[in-house]
Amino acid sequence: MSQLTPERLYALLPAVHRVRDAEQGEPLRTLLRVIETELERVESDIAGLYDNWFIETCDEWVVPYIGDLLGVRPIRSIVSAGVSTRAYVANTIAYRRRKGTALVLEQLANDVTGWPAHVVESFQRLTTTQHVNHVRVVPRATAGLRDAAAAEWAGGAFDPFSHTADMRSAARGGRHAITHVALYLWRLRSYRMGGGDPGEDAADAVSARRDAGGDWRVHPVGCDAPLFNLPRTETAITHASAEEDVPGRLRALALHADADRSRRGVQMPAPRFLTDGDPVLRVFVRLAGSAATLEVPRDAMFACRLPQPRPGEPLPALAMAIDPQRGRIRFADGLPVDAVWTQHSYGFSGDLGGGPYDRNAALRTLGVALAGSAAAVGEAVFDAPEVWQVGVSHLLADDEQGRVFSSLREAVAVWNTLAAGRTGVIVIMDSASEQDAQGAPALPLEIRIGERSRLLIVAGGWPRDAVSRSATFDASGVRAHLIGDVVIHGTAPAETSDGGACVINGLLLEGRLDVAAGHLGQLVLSHCSVVDGVDGVDGVAAPSALTVQPGGNAQMALRIERSICASVAVAGPIRTVSMVDSLIGGGKGAQAGPRAPCLVALDTPATLLRSTFFGPVNVQSLSASDCIFAEGVQAARRQTGCVRFSYVPAGSAVPRRYRCQPDLEIAGRGAALRAEIRASLRPLFVSREYGDPGFGQLETRCAVQLRTGAESGAEMGAFEFLHQPQREANLRGALDEYLRFGLEASLIFVT
């Protein structure tokens, strides 16, 4: 298609008409600009029609129509969960050419659900007596006790052993039978942190945390967190997935095998995880008294299981020991390691709580809402050319215009000196932890928000060729970690109608976030994690991670979306508290014992949507939908509001309910049966501890009423947006067309 040049229509006019138009104030030029805008829309639409001829470039709404031309069996579209039917339609011809094979079923499962898959034809793992005239290479019938790697795979997707026949059907949990096909699915995603030398790119270093025993924890907060594999991209349907192709937990034996080959100089077989191009794990260290950053070589890594250190126990005489199951690192005795950074992958259910995933779309939607009615349609408040924007980086040198600071504290200090009414953006470009020198306790970070002011603190990248430009950042690739308390002051006058807004996006805050007495207009936590580091174990009450102090802030709105927060306490009356797609509560010791409230807003109405609350909730009034209140909820005013499609346990006091569990299930049942239903119909989580890959994820054995009880038919709670029941239903429907006659498939969720 032809490319439009600026004022193309005006340039086509004869020069005499352009001269006369200029003499009269250019009214014709203004008119042609309006006409040219419409012309651009028409040409863009024509170009789009051409793109819509092809499945690779067509708009999403065109995909079902192309599928209809191929006779593709329709499935439910769940684009909002990041799963498109585009690949399913595009690969239909390839499916049909290899119909009934394990390779097709594997690719089909991946295309329909978005979950990596591995297919096992169970008859090939049956223990059978071989015929001497037809000897086949089959899995070993007798397990070798000396083969630790094979034993570690036993019972899983890559099990190398054969098994006796299982007479149960696939629907009742049968695994090994002639007619069974097992589809192993990985629901957890693998998120890559970093990708280059931390000395070259500020966004590529993740700080490890040293514990009291001398070990280093890969998770910046210092909790145990397993390392995950970085799956390889499969480019052909004829490729059968292997362990290195799926987002599973890294095994110590697999890492040890790769490192051992490197130590012995063995070239074949090639390493599967610690590859030369893009290894799953890289470790960088800085020794005491040195400013240089050194990478730990592959042949100096020893993968093992690190026990809890005992007093007086010396460290093993190894260059570096790594425990991938718990994310721990230990160095040899006498090695003066001063700082450690890693590049690794961690596992989690979805895009929630901040991370290296793309947050630009959510941030733009939020920016448009903050712009208000005074802005142009679709214009975000942070897009304006007059925005004050600076960067924060530990490694990038400060430019002559003062646009890059070495710490967030320095950038905020400059923001606090600006006049009220400004819009500012502070881009944190490091995944490294930020704290004062020697990790000494620091004074709280004071942020001041004036009348009509807007401040965005975002973790993201900043193009190197645009260091001095405003409104240029990419909210992805970075998970900033801030250690210490943050206090936000609303400095607007009491009679103001716009007290300003503070938006925090993509941060992991290890400390308390307080809103001081004042007149703040709005506080938004988007894709953040706020953990206070105090877990309340042994009867010690943990302070709230996010607190709104009493005094003023009557017009303040608190909004938490796609975030993780240890607890929230609103001490005084504010306008509203809203939480969307968030995990509230949890932590160490959350599996048993009474819990302190995870949300307290006794003088404030609360709107809670698609969120999970691990502790008690106490609010003034309540409007909730698709939520899980694991430990109950109390609303003081029950004549207003409504609770819909949520789990509300016995003993809760809430306004009118609509299709809530377990009320819906026990309606019309006898007293004895009601008690039994209440005991069985309760949320079961893979984990309630922050840092665990399964944090907040419902177990597969959880009651189906909760796993499909949301208004959309998805699961209740924070991960409703994943639409996992719909993905599973789509896969079961698609399997009917491509599964061989007489076979039955079983879906096995590995994670």
XYZ file of C-alpha atoms in Angstrom:
751
model
C 0.000 0.000 0.000
C 1.097 3.570 -0.594
C 2.603 5.455 2.295
C 1.041 8.794 3.224
C 3.271 11.833 3.477
C 2.370 14.786 5.701
C -0.165 17.106 4.026
C -0.172 15.113 0.811
C -3.484 16.582 -0.350
C -2.349 20.152 0.261
C 0.851 19.496 -1.701
C -1.232 18.474 -4.735
C -2.798 21.930 -4.980
C -1.319 24.320 -7.548
C 1.072 26.823 -6.036
C -1.190 29.749 -6.900
C -3.965 28.356 -4.707
C -1.561 27.706 -1.837
C -0.323 31.299 -2.051
C -3.859 32.706 -2.002
C -4.773 30.376 0.866
C -1.799 31.640 2.873
C -2.877 35.221 2.299
C -6.295 34.423 3.838
C -5.007 32.600 6.944
C -4.871 29.054 5.395
C -8.513 27.998 5.849
C -8.177 25.594 2.892
C -5.132 23.984 4.463
C -7.061 23.400 7.675
C -9.934 21.811 5.748
C -7.618 19.484 3.819
C -6.014 18.341 7.065
C -9.415 17.138 8.261
C -10.084 15.413 4.933
C -6.625 13.834 4.995
C -7.332 12.341 8.430
C -10.355 10.546 7.000
C -8.303 9.462 3.983
C -5.744 7.866 6.281
C -8.511 5.944 8.018
C -9.844 4.640 4.691
C -6.418 3.551 3.479
C -5.668 1.946 6.835
C -8.920 0.007 6.620
C -8.054 -1.168 3.100
C -4.628 -2.302 4.293
C -6.307 -4.136 7.151
C -8.587 -5.975 4.732
C -5.526 -7.306 2.938
C -3.963 -8.435 6.219
C -7.201 -10.206 7.119
C -6.702 -12.633 4.240
C -4.023 -14.483 6.209
C -4.296 -16.271 9.537
C -0.884 -14.948 10.616
C -1.815 -11.260 10.238
C -5.597 -11.118 10.533
C -7.490 -9.415 13.334
C -8.692 -11.639 16.155
C -12.339 -11.331 15.111
C -11.490 -12.803 11.679
C -9.968 -16.026 13.079
C -13.323 -17.861 13.548
C -14.340 -17.028 9.975
C -11.136 -18.505 8.548
C -11.666 -21.515 10.782
C -15.183 -21.917 9.420
C -13.783 -22.103 5.869
C -11.615 -25.029 7.000
C -14.410 -26.744 8.898
C -12.644 -26.288 12.222
C -14.673 -27.409 15.210
C -15.413 -24.203 17.151
C -14.094 -23.773 20.673
C -14.631 -21.022 23.198
C -12.469 -17.959 22.648
C -10.609 -16.797 25.778
C -8.411 -14.056 24.359
C -8.736 -12.150 27.633
C -6.699 -14.926 29.274
C -3.970 -14.589 26.661
C -5.061 -17.703 24.745
C -6.019 -17.174 21.107
C -7.532 -19.696 18.711
C -5.175 -18.438 15.983
C -2.646 -21.275 16.350
C -5.466 -23.834 16.588
C -6.867 -22.690 13.232
C -3.458 -22.173 11.607
C -2.292 -25.722 12.396
C -5.534 -27.487 11.452
C -4.145 -28.875 8.187
C -1.042 -30.135 10.003
C -3.274 -31.788 12.619
C -5.254 -33.639 9.974
C -2.169 -34.881 8.140
C -0.927 -36.561 11.337
C -4.288 -37.302 12.903
C -4.219 -39.664 15.877
C -0.496 -39.420 16.584
C 0.992 -38.374 19.900
C 2.769 -35.438 18.255
C -0.527 -33.964 17.072
C -2.163 -34.370 20.471
C 0.791 -32.633 22.086
C 0.678 -29.673 19.692
C -3.112 -29.535 19.901
C -3.040 -29.284 23.686
C -0.498 -26.479 23.533
C -2.395 -24.503 20.882
C -5.810 -24.827 22.522
C -4.866 -24.205 26.152
C -1.597 -22.295 26.004
C -0.156 -24.855 28.444
C 2.995 -26.774 27.455
C 2.169 -30.456 27.136
C 3.746 -33.880 26.875
C 1.791 -36.873 25.569
C 2.439 -40.459 26.630
C 0.793 -43.433 24.927
C 0.345 -45.629 27.961
C 0.513 -48.952 26.116
C 4.179 -48.242 25.438
C 4.854 -48.187 29.186
C 3.155 -51.477 29.980
C 5.170 -54.371 31.354
C 4.669 -57.176 28.836
C 6.297 -60.462 27.912
C 8.267 -60.011 24.695
C 7.858 -62.294 21.706
C 11.253 -63.555 20.543
C 10.286 -62.941 16.902
C 9.284 -59.342 17.582
C 11.597 -57.840 20.172
C 10.849 -54.179 20.911
C 12.833 -51.581 22.792
C 10.544 -50.884 25.725
C 10.945 -49.143 29.085
C 12.731 -51.154 31.722
C 10.494 -53.464 33.712
C 12.930 -53.544 36.631
C 14.022 -50.230 38.054
C 17.754 -49.728 38.473
C 18.392 -48.500 41.994
C 21.759 -47.007 41.027
C 20.293 -44.746 38.334
C 19.297 -41.746 40.435
C 18.244 -39.625 37.447
C 15.820 -42.262 36.182
C 14.425 -42.827 39.666
C 13.755 -39.094 39.979
C 11.542 -39.264 36.886
C 9.519 -42.237 38.132
C 5.777 -41.656 38.090
C 6.044 -38.435 36.091
C 5.728 -37.292 32.518
C 9.174 -38.589 31.510
C 9.027 -41.855 33.453
C 11.539 -44.299 31.870
C 10.094 -47.427 33.521
C 7.290 -49.754 32.524
C 4.296 -50.484 34.740
C 1.704 -53.162 35.308
C -1.725 -52.618 33.805
C -4.211 -50.305 35.521
C -7.775 -51.519 35.068
C -9.436 -48.219 35.983
C -10.781 -45.935 33.299
C -8.979 -42.699 32.514
C -11.863 -40.726 34.021
C -11.338 -42.502 37.370
C -7.588 -41.890 37.491
C -6.324 -44.865 35.523
C -2.857 -44.353 34.071
C -1.320 -47.405 32.431
C -3.590 -49.327 30.090
C -3.707 -50.235 26.419
C -6.473 -47.720 25.666
C -5.118 -44.803 27.709
C -3.355 -41.686 26.453
C -1.944 -39.390 29.151
C -1.624 -35.654 28.513
C 0.720 -34.036 31.027
C 0.100 -30.293 31.311
C 2.158 -27.544 32.982
C -0.120 -24.731 34.164
C 2.550 -22.664 35.929
C 4.420 -20.213 33.755
C 8.156 -19.652 33.774
C 9.245 -16.013 34.091
C 12.769 -15.116 33.014
C 14.681 -12.619 35.135
C 17.595 -11.045 33.263
C 19.381 -12.009 30.092
C 22.801 -10.319 29.817
C 25.810 -9.315 31.871
C 24.679 -7.174 34.809
C 27.631 -4.882 34.206
C 26.340 -4.110 30.705
C 22.600 -3.824 31.202
C 21.065 -2.419 34.367
C 17.895 -4.469 33.943
C 19.687 -7.816 33.849
C 20.771 -8.347 37.456
C 18.637 -9.813 40.255
C 20.103 -9.465 43.722
C 20.421 -12.580 45.860
C 19.866 -12.324 49.626
C 22.345 -13.521 52.248
C 20.875 -15.332 55.233
C 22.156 -15.721 58.785
C 23.790 -19.066 57.972
C 25.953 -17.656 55.191
C 23.919 -19.062 52.296
C 22.541 -16.869 49.538
C 18.872 -17.057 48.540
C 18.019 -16.446 44.896
C 14.692 -14.853 45.823
C 15.427 -11.214 46.721
C 13.186 -11.346 49.800
C 15.204 -14.251 51.180
C 12.579 -16.999 51.104
C 13.050 -20.454 49.625
C 11.839 -20.478 46.020
C 12.604 -23.209 43.461
C 14.253 -22.367 40.162
C 12.385 -23.129 36.957
C 13.474 -24.171 33.520
C 13.413 -21.707 30.631
C 11.492 -23.701 27.984
C 12.901 -23.921 24.504
C 10.711 -22.771 21.625
C 9.427 -25.706 19.591
C 9.384 -24.748 15.911
C 8.028 -27.951 14.347
C 4.990 -30.086 15.037
C 7.167 -33.178 14.545
C 9.189 -32.406 17.671
C 8.263 -34.368 20.788
C 8.665 -32.357 23.960
C 11.395 -33.236 26.432
C 12.196 -32.041 29.931
C 14.041 -28.991 28.620
C 10.960 -27.930 26.600
C 8.552 -27.493 29.520
C 8.412 -24.944 32.384
C 9.116 -27.405 35.174
C 11.216 -27.134 38.307
C 14.929 -27.547 37.749
C 16.345 -30.798 39.062
C 19.673 -30.846 40.858
C 20.789 -34.009 39.059
C 20.094 -32.482 35.644
C 22.114 -29.357 36.431
C 24.869 -31.452 37.969
C 25.113 -33.592 34.828
C 25.571 -30.536 32.593
C 28.183 -28.992 34.890
C 30.006 -32.318 35.241
C 30.277 -32.699 31.448
C 31.818 -29.239 31.309
C 34.360 -30.143 34.007
C 35.344 -33.317 32.148
C 35.451 -31.594 28.760
C 32.772 -33.866 27.284
C 31.141 -32.303 24.202
C 28.469 -34.918 23.497
C 25.734 -35.136 24.422
C 25.313 -31.373 24.470
C 24.174 -29.742 27.718
C 20.410 -29.440 28.030
C 20.094 -26.700 30.645
C 23.478 -25.006 31.129
C 23.848 -24.327 27.421
C 26.416 -22.043 25.834
C 23.893 -19.653 24.289
C 21.174 -19.142 26.882
C 21.688 -21.137 30.088
C 18.823 -21.466 32.549
C 21.010 -20.089 35.336
C 23.847 -17.595 35.511
C 25.482 -16.415 38.729
C 27.576 -13.267 39.091
C 29.602 -12.307 42.148
C 31.550 -9.360 43.448
C 34.358 -10.131 45.840
C 35.119 -7.998 48.867
C 37.428 -5.100 48.032
C 36.756 -5.361 44.290
C 34.468 -3.416 41.979
C 34.540 -6.032 39.211
C 31.623 -8.355 38.542
C 32.660 -11.944 37.806
C 30.538 -14.738 36.371
C 30.770 -18.133 38.020
C 31.834 -20.542 35.247
C 29.738 -23.548 34.460
C 32.397 -26.040 35.521
C 32.546 -24.416 38.989
C 28.868 -25.131 39.713
C 27.913 -28.108 41.856
C 24.183 -28.816 42.052
C 23.055 -30.507 45.249
C 20.597 -30.247 48.103
C 21.812 -27.776 50.693
C 20.673 -28.679 54.225
C 19.997 -26.179 56.940
C 23.435 -25.146 58.239
C 24.371 -26.390 61.690
C 26.415 -24.290 64.133
C 30.114 -24.856 63.557
C 29.635 -26.854 60.357
C 32.182 -25.800 57.706
C 31.089 -25.041 54.179
C 31.948 -27.738 51.622
C 35.137 -27.176 49.674
C 33.335 -26.354 46.438
C 33.545 -23.288 44.249
C 29.769 -22.841 44.331
C 26.980 -25.180 45.398
C 23.472 -24.519 44.089
C 20.243 -26.043 45.367
C 17.673 -25.464 42.575
C 14.850 -27.019 44.587
C 15.029 -24.274 47.212
C 16.927 -21.552 45.383
C 19.975 -21.528 47.666
C 23.615 -20.825 46.844
C 26.686 -21.574 48.968
C 30.285 -20.626 48.240
C 33.511 -22.255 49.339
C 35.094 -21.408 52.668
C 37.404 -18.449 52.473
C 35.823 -17.000 49.331
C 35.052 -13.360 50.276
C 31.826 -12.910 48.329
C 30.387 -9.444 48.881
C 27.394 -9.463 46.499
C 25.613 -12.004 44.299
C 23.343 -11.528 41.296
C 21.550 -14.195 39.321
C 19.757 -14.625 36.041
C 17.152 -17.314 36.462
C 13.506 -18.210 35.909
C 10.825 -18.482 38.562
C 7.400 -20.079 38.356
C 3.984 -18.590 39.018
C 0.396 -19.036 37.879
C -0.020 -15.817 35.896
C 0.737 -12.151 35.380
C 0.112 -10.957 38.918
C 2.211 -9.372 41.640
C 4.735 -7.714 39.339
C 7.454 -9.313 37.270
C 9.259 -9.164 33.929
C 6.024 -9.627 31.963
C 4.492 -6.854 29.840
C 2.462 -4.379 31.917
C 2.090 -1.641 29.299
C -1.549 -2.298 28.398
C -2.706 -2.237 32.018
C -0.696 0.899 32.684
C -2.158 2.688 29.687
C -5.708 1.829 30.755
C -4.946 3.238 34.166
C -3.351 6.342 32.669
C -6.415 7.049 30.534
C -8.651 6.774 33.610
C -6.442 9.190 35.554
C -6.423 11.682 32.671
C -10.090 12.479 33.312
C -12.593 14.174 31.039
C -10.299 17.112 30.294
C -7.933 14.983 28.179
C -8.483 13.870 24.618
C -10.195 10.554 24.045
C -7.722 7.702 24.596
C -4.943 9.962 25.876
C -3.137 8.698 28.976
C -2.093 11.159 31.635
C 1.537 10.006 31.383
C 1.679 10.596 27.587
C 1.635 14.379 27.798
C 4.814 16.062 26.468
C 5.221 18.177 29.600
C 5.592 15.124 31.867
C 8.595 15.239 34.214
C 10.366 11.906 33.722
C 13.548 10.536 35.242
C 15.178 7.140 35.536
C 16.720 5.244 38.437
C 19.640 2.910 37.832
C 22.485 1.604 39.961
C 24.662 1.013 36.904
C 23.860 3.650 34.289
C 25.886 6.817 34.551
C 23.983 10.001 35.303
C 23.519 12.146 32.209
C 24.263 15.847 32.094
C 20.571 16.751 32.255
C 20.057 14.989 35.574
C 17.624 12.474 34.077
C 19.121 9.326 35.631
C 19.620 8.949 39.383
C 21.479 6.238 41.245
C 18.666 5.624 43.752
C 14.936 6.070 44.081
C 15.482 8.231 47.159
C 17.388 10.804 45.078
C 14.707 10.903 42.379
C 11.899 11.297 44.913
C 13.787 14.116 46.633
C 13.764 16.082 43.375
C 10.074 15.297 42.801
C 9.218 16.616 46.250
C 10.654 20.026 45.292
C 8.436 20.441 42.205
C 5.390 22.680 42.272
C 1.950 21.171 42.787
C -0.002 20.183 39.697
C 2.883 18.428 37.904
C 2.790 14.962 36.367
C 5.882 12.858 36.958
C 7.237 9.436 35.991
C 10.080 7.675 37.799
C 11.290 4.615 35.875
C 13.262 2.070 37.920
C 15.469 0.240 35.432
C 17.099 -2.289 37.786
C 15.941 -5.625 39.125
C 18.679 -5.354 41.742
C 17.611 -4.695 45.315
C 17.750 -1.095 46.477
C 18.678 -0.240 50.038
C 21.105 2.006 51.879
C 24.789 1.173 52.098
C 25.687 -1.916 54.147
C 21.958 -2.639 54.327
C 21.610 -0.341 57.342
C 18.070 0.532 58.419
C 17.073 3.720 56.653
C 14.560 6.408 57.342
C 11.288 5.893 55.470
C 11.165 7.081 51.889
C 8.956 10.198 51.989
C 6.837 10.883 48.879
C 4.807 14.083 48.668
C 1.795 14.385 46.372
C 0.481 17.904 45.855
C -2.877 19.142 44.622
C -3.664 17.927 41.057
C -0.289 16.127 40.956
C 0.203 12.711 39.358
C 3.233 10.534 40.131
C 3.961 7.159 38.542
C 6.724 4.948 39.938
C 7.176 2.088 37.482
C 9.633 -0.754 36.972
C 10.637 -0.960 33.344
C 13.132 -0.311 30.613
C 14.158 2.997 29.121
C 15.507 3.077 25.538
C 19.155 4.101 25.572
C 18.634 6.492 22.649
C 15.895 8.334 24.546
C 17.494 8.994 27.918
C 16.509 12.662 27.815
C 13.007 12.235 26.418
C 9.843 12.223 28.463
C 6.954 9.758 28.186
C 9.270 7.029 26.852
C 9.438 3.824 28.866
C 8.603 0.157 28.570
C 6.870 -1.415 31.574
C 8.343 -4.891 31.152
C 11.524 -6.868 31.684
C 12.152 -5.595 35.231
C 10.941 -6.448 38.738
C 12.280 -3.676 40.958
C 12.945 -4.580 44.594
C 12.836 -1.855 47.227
C 13.847 -2.597 50.828
C 12.512 -0.237 53.464
C 9.377 1.640 54.445
C 7.606 4.150 52.205
C 5.417 6.989 53.487
C 3.132 8.947 51.148
C 1.992 12.427 52.160
C -0.960 14.152 50.523
C -0.104 17.851 50.805
C -3.196 19.280 49.087
C -5.442 21.650 51.067
C -8.431 20.145 52.842
C -11.003 21.866 50.612
C -9.509 20.563 47.352
C -11.503 18.435 44.922
C -8.338 16.836 43.469
C -5.804 15.704 46.043
C -3.477 14.167 43.466
C -2.636 10.547 42.740
C 0.291 8.208 43.306
C 0.558 5.101 41.101
C 3.059 2.309 41.795
C 3.519 -0.357 39.118
C 5.783 -3.405 39.005
C 7.521 -3.027 42.385
C 8.383 -5.606 45.015
C 8.305 -3.600 48.236
C 9.821 -5.302 51.260
C 8.625 -3.069 54.041
C 5.603 -1.045 55.053
C 3.683 1.308 52.802
C 1.984 4.030 54.836
C -0.324 6.842 53.791
C 0.238 9.586 56.340
C -2.426 11.945 57.608
C -3.194 14.479 54.899
C -5.358 14.905 51.836
C -4.263 12.395 49.204
C -6.703 11.877 46.339
C -5.805 8.393 45.097
C -3.293 5.593 45.685
C -3.059 2.811 43.112
C -1.000 -0.366 43.477
C -0.883 -2.107 40.117
C 1.056 -5.342 39.559
C 2.968 -4.957 42.837
C 3.930 -7.106 45.808
C 4.040 -5.597 49.297
C 5.527 -7.913 51.917
C 6.480 -6.642 55.348
C 8.961 -9.391 56.209
C 7.169 -10.113 59.534
C 5.002 -13.220 59.418
C 3.310 -13.278 62.789
C 4.495 -16.791 63.689
C 4.578 -17.874 67.352
C 1.740 -15.580 68.280
C 3.525 -12.350 67.344
C 1.089 -10.131 65.457
C 2.505 -8.839 62.181
C 2.046 -5.155 61.359
C -0.010 -4.315 58.307
C 2.004 -4.051 55.105
C -0.203 -1.229 53.773
C -1.691 1.255 56.219
C -3.763 4.396 55.816
C -3.199 6.445 58.953
C -6.067 8.338 60.605
C -6.439 12.055 59.971
C -7.705 13.543 56.730
C -7.706 11.586 53.444
C -11.519 11.611 53.512
C -11.650 11.851 49.691
C -8.954 9.261 49.086
C -9.574 6.192 46.927
C -7.346 3.145 47.482
C -7.147 0.713 44.570
C -5.162 -2.528 44.460
C -5.152 -4.479 41.192
C -3.225 -7.586 40.099
C -1.133 -7.320 43.254
C 0.016 -9.301 46.283
C -0.246 -7.620 49.663
C 0.473 -9.134 53.072
C -2.273 -7.090 54.765
C -4.181 -3.823 54.465
C -5.417 -1.610 57.302
C -7.399 1.607 56.813
C -7.485 3.346 60.188
C -9.750 6.255 59.288
C -12.649 6.865 56.916
C -11.685 7.273 53.256
C -13.842 7.353 50.137
C -13.421 3.757 48.988
C -11.228 0.659 49.010
C -11.235 -1.485 45.876
C -9.290 -4.652 45.150
C -9.271 -6.467 41.821
C -7.520 -9.716 40.814
C -5.310 -9.683 43.910
C -3.945 -11.975 46.618
C -4.302 -10.508 50.109
C -2.678 -12.188 53.101
C -0.694 -15.396 53.182
C 2.873 -15.859 54.368
C 4.808 -18.193 56.639
C 2.712 -19.949 59.210
C -0.449 -19.373 57.171
C -1.280 -23.060 56.992
C -2.575 -23.387 60.536
C -3.706 -21.383 63.521
C -5.803 -18.235 63.800
C -4.795 -15.426 61.520
C -4.766 -11.677 62.016
C -7.149 -9.839 59.657
C -5.711 -9.334 56.197
C -8.084 -6.433 55.455
C -9.435 -3.958 57.994
C -11.521 -0.971 56.858
C -14.097 -0.447 59.607
C -15.053 3.053 58.433
C -14.763 2.580 54.668
C -16.903 0.817 52.041
C -15.063 -1.914 50.151
C -15.470 -3.178 46.588
C -13.737 -6.526 46.129
C -13.604 -8.277 42.747
C -11.950 -11.554 41.777
C -9.580 -11.652 44.734
C -8.414 -14.177 47.319
C -8.247 -13.293 51.022
C -6.289 -15.713 53.208
C -7.158 -14.028 56.505
C -10.283 -12.515 58.083
C -11.809 -9.432 56.433
C -13.486 -6.649 58.440
C -15.094 -3.758 56.540
C -17.840 -1.178 56.943
C -19.900 -2.227 53.905
C -19.180 -4.743 51.189
C -19.744 -5.303 47.485
C -17.925 -8.426 46.320
C -17.925 -10.759 43.341
C -15.920 -13.875 42.437
C -13.911 -13.743 45.676
C -12.622 -16.338 48.118
C -12.785 -15.375 51.793
C -10.807 -18.268 53.248
C -11.148 -17.182 56.898
C -14.472 -15.351 56.856
C -15.662 -11.784 56.354
C -17.525 -9.308 58.577
C -19.417 -6.287 57.233
C -20.771 -3.811 59.792
C -23.461 -2.416 57.474
C -25.344 -5.208 55.783
C -28.346 -3.290 54.468
C -26.309 -2.155 51.436
C -24.087 -4.058 49.053
C -24.124 -7.600 47.721
C -21.837 -10.627 47.632
C -21.996 -12.628 44.385
C -20.387 -15.848 43.152
C -18.025 -16.013 46.125
C -16.921 -18.432 48.805
C -18.246 -17.180 52.155
C -17.558 -19.576 55.069
C -19.853 -20.145 58.006
C -19.837 -17.449 60.661
C -19.491 -14.596 58.184
C -21.748 -11.547 58.354
C -22.305 -10.071 54.904
C -25.122 -8.384 52.951
C -27.428 -10.344 50.679
C -25.782 -13.214 48.836
C -26.255 -14.431 45.293
C -25.001 -17.853 44.186
C -22.345 -18.043 46.884
C -20.780 -21.226 48.203
C -21.370 -23.251 50.286
C -24.860 -21.691 50.649
C -25.861 -22.627 47.106
C -24.841 -26.255 47.573
C -26.502 -26.804 50.967
C -29.794 -25.132 50.086
C -32.629 -27.554 50.802
C -30.359 -30.169 52.432
C -30.732 -31.697 55.874
C -28.731 -30.537 58.886
C -26.404 -33.565 58.884
C -25.691 -33.236 55.174
C -25.092 -29.507 55.503
C -22.277 -30.056 57.987
C -20.680 -32.607 55.694
C -20.892 -30.285 52.687
C -19.403 -27.371 54.601
C -16.487 -29.533 55.707
C -15.705 -30.718 52.172
C -16.572 -27.614 50.176
C -13.758 -25.294 51.166
C -10.834 -23.847 49.222
C -7.705 -25.984 49.016
C -4.587 -24.134 47.925
C -1.348 -25.527 46.595
C 0.369 -23.048 48.904
C -0.465 -20.085 51.109
C 3.130 -18.896 51.412
C 4.490 -16.000 49.402
C 7.386 -17.022 47.169
C 6.060 -20.501 46.490
C 5.236 -21.070 42.784
C 1.790 -22.404 43.731
C 0.933 -19.466 46.003
C -2.828 -18.880 45.806
C -3.388 -21.604 43.196
C -6.386 -23.870 43.790
C -5.557 -27.563 43.941
C -7.020 -29.879 41.327
C -8.775 -31.798 44.124
C -10.525 -28.627 45.272
C -14.323 -28.753 44.968
C -15.549 -28.187 41.427
C -18.081 -25.688 42.806
C -15.140 -23.400 43.594
C -13.047 -24.207 40.536
C -15.947 -23.229 38.262
C -17.997 -21.023 40.575
C -17.166 -17.549 39.244
C -19.688 -15.622 37.183
C -17.671 -16.356 34.026
C -17.543 -20.089 34.769
C -13.893 -19.849 35.786
C -12.479 -20.395 39.261
C -13.224 -18.069 42.136
C -10.438 -15.902 43.445
C -7.448 -14.019 42.132
C -6.733 -16.297 39.170
C -10.177 -16.061 37.612
C -8.601 -14.159 34.713
C -6.734 -17.313 33.626
C -10.037 -19.053 32.690
C -8.547 -22.475 33.390
C -11.845 -24.451 33.336
C -12.584 -23.042 29.881
C -9.152 -24.074 28.655
C -9.668 -27.584 29.961
C -13.131 -27.792 28.376
C -11.748 -26.584 25.031
C -9.072 -29.268 25.093
C -11.503 -32.059 25.927
C -13.749 -30.926 23.083
C -10.903 -30.750 20.571
C -9.504 -34.159 21.559
C -12.628 -35.916 20.330
C -11.704 -35.059 16.747
C -8.043 -36.068 16.847
C -7.975 -38.988 19.297
C -7.898 -42.435 17.716
C -11.020 -44.557 17.963
C -11.168 -46.663 21.112
C -8.680 -44.565 23.073
C -9.460 -42.344 26.029
C -7.388 -39.409 27.200
C -6.611 -38.309 30.736
C -5.431 -34.813 31.630
C -2.697 -34.810 34.281
C -1.677 -31.448 35.697
C 1.997 -31.511 36.612
C 1.839 -28.007 38.125
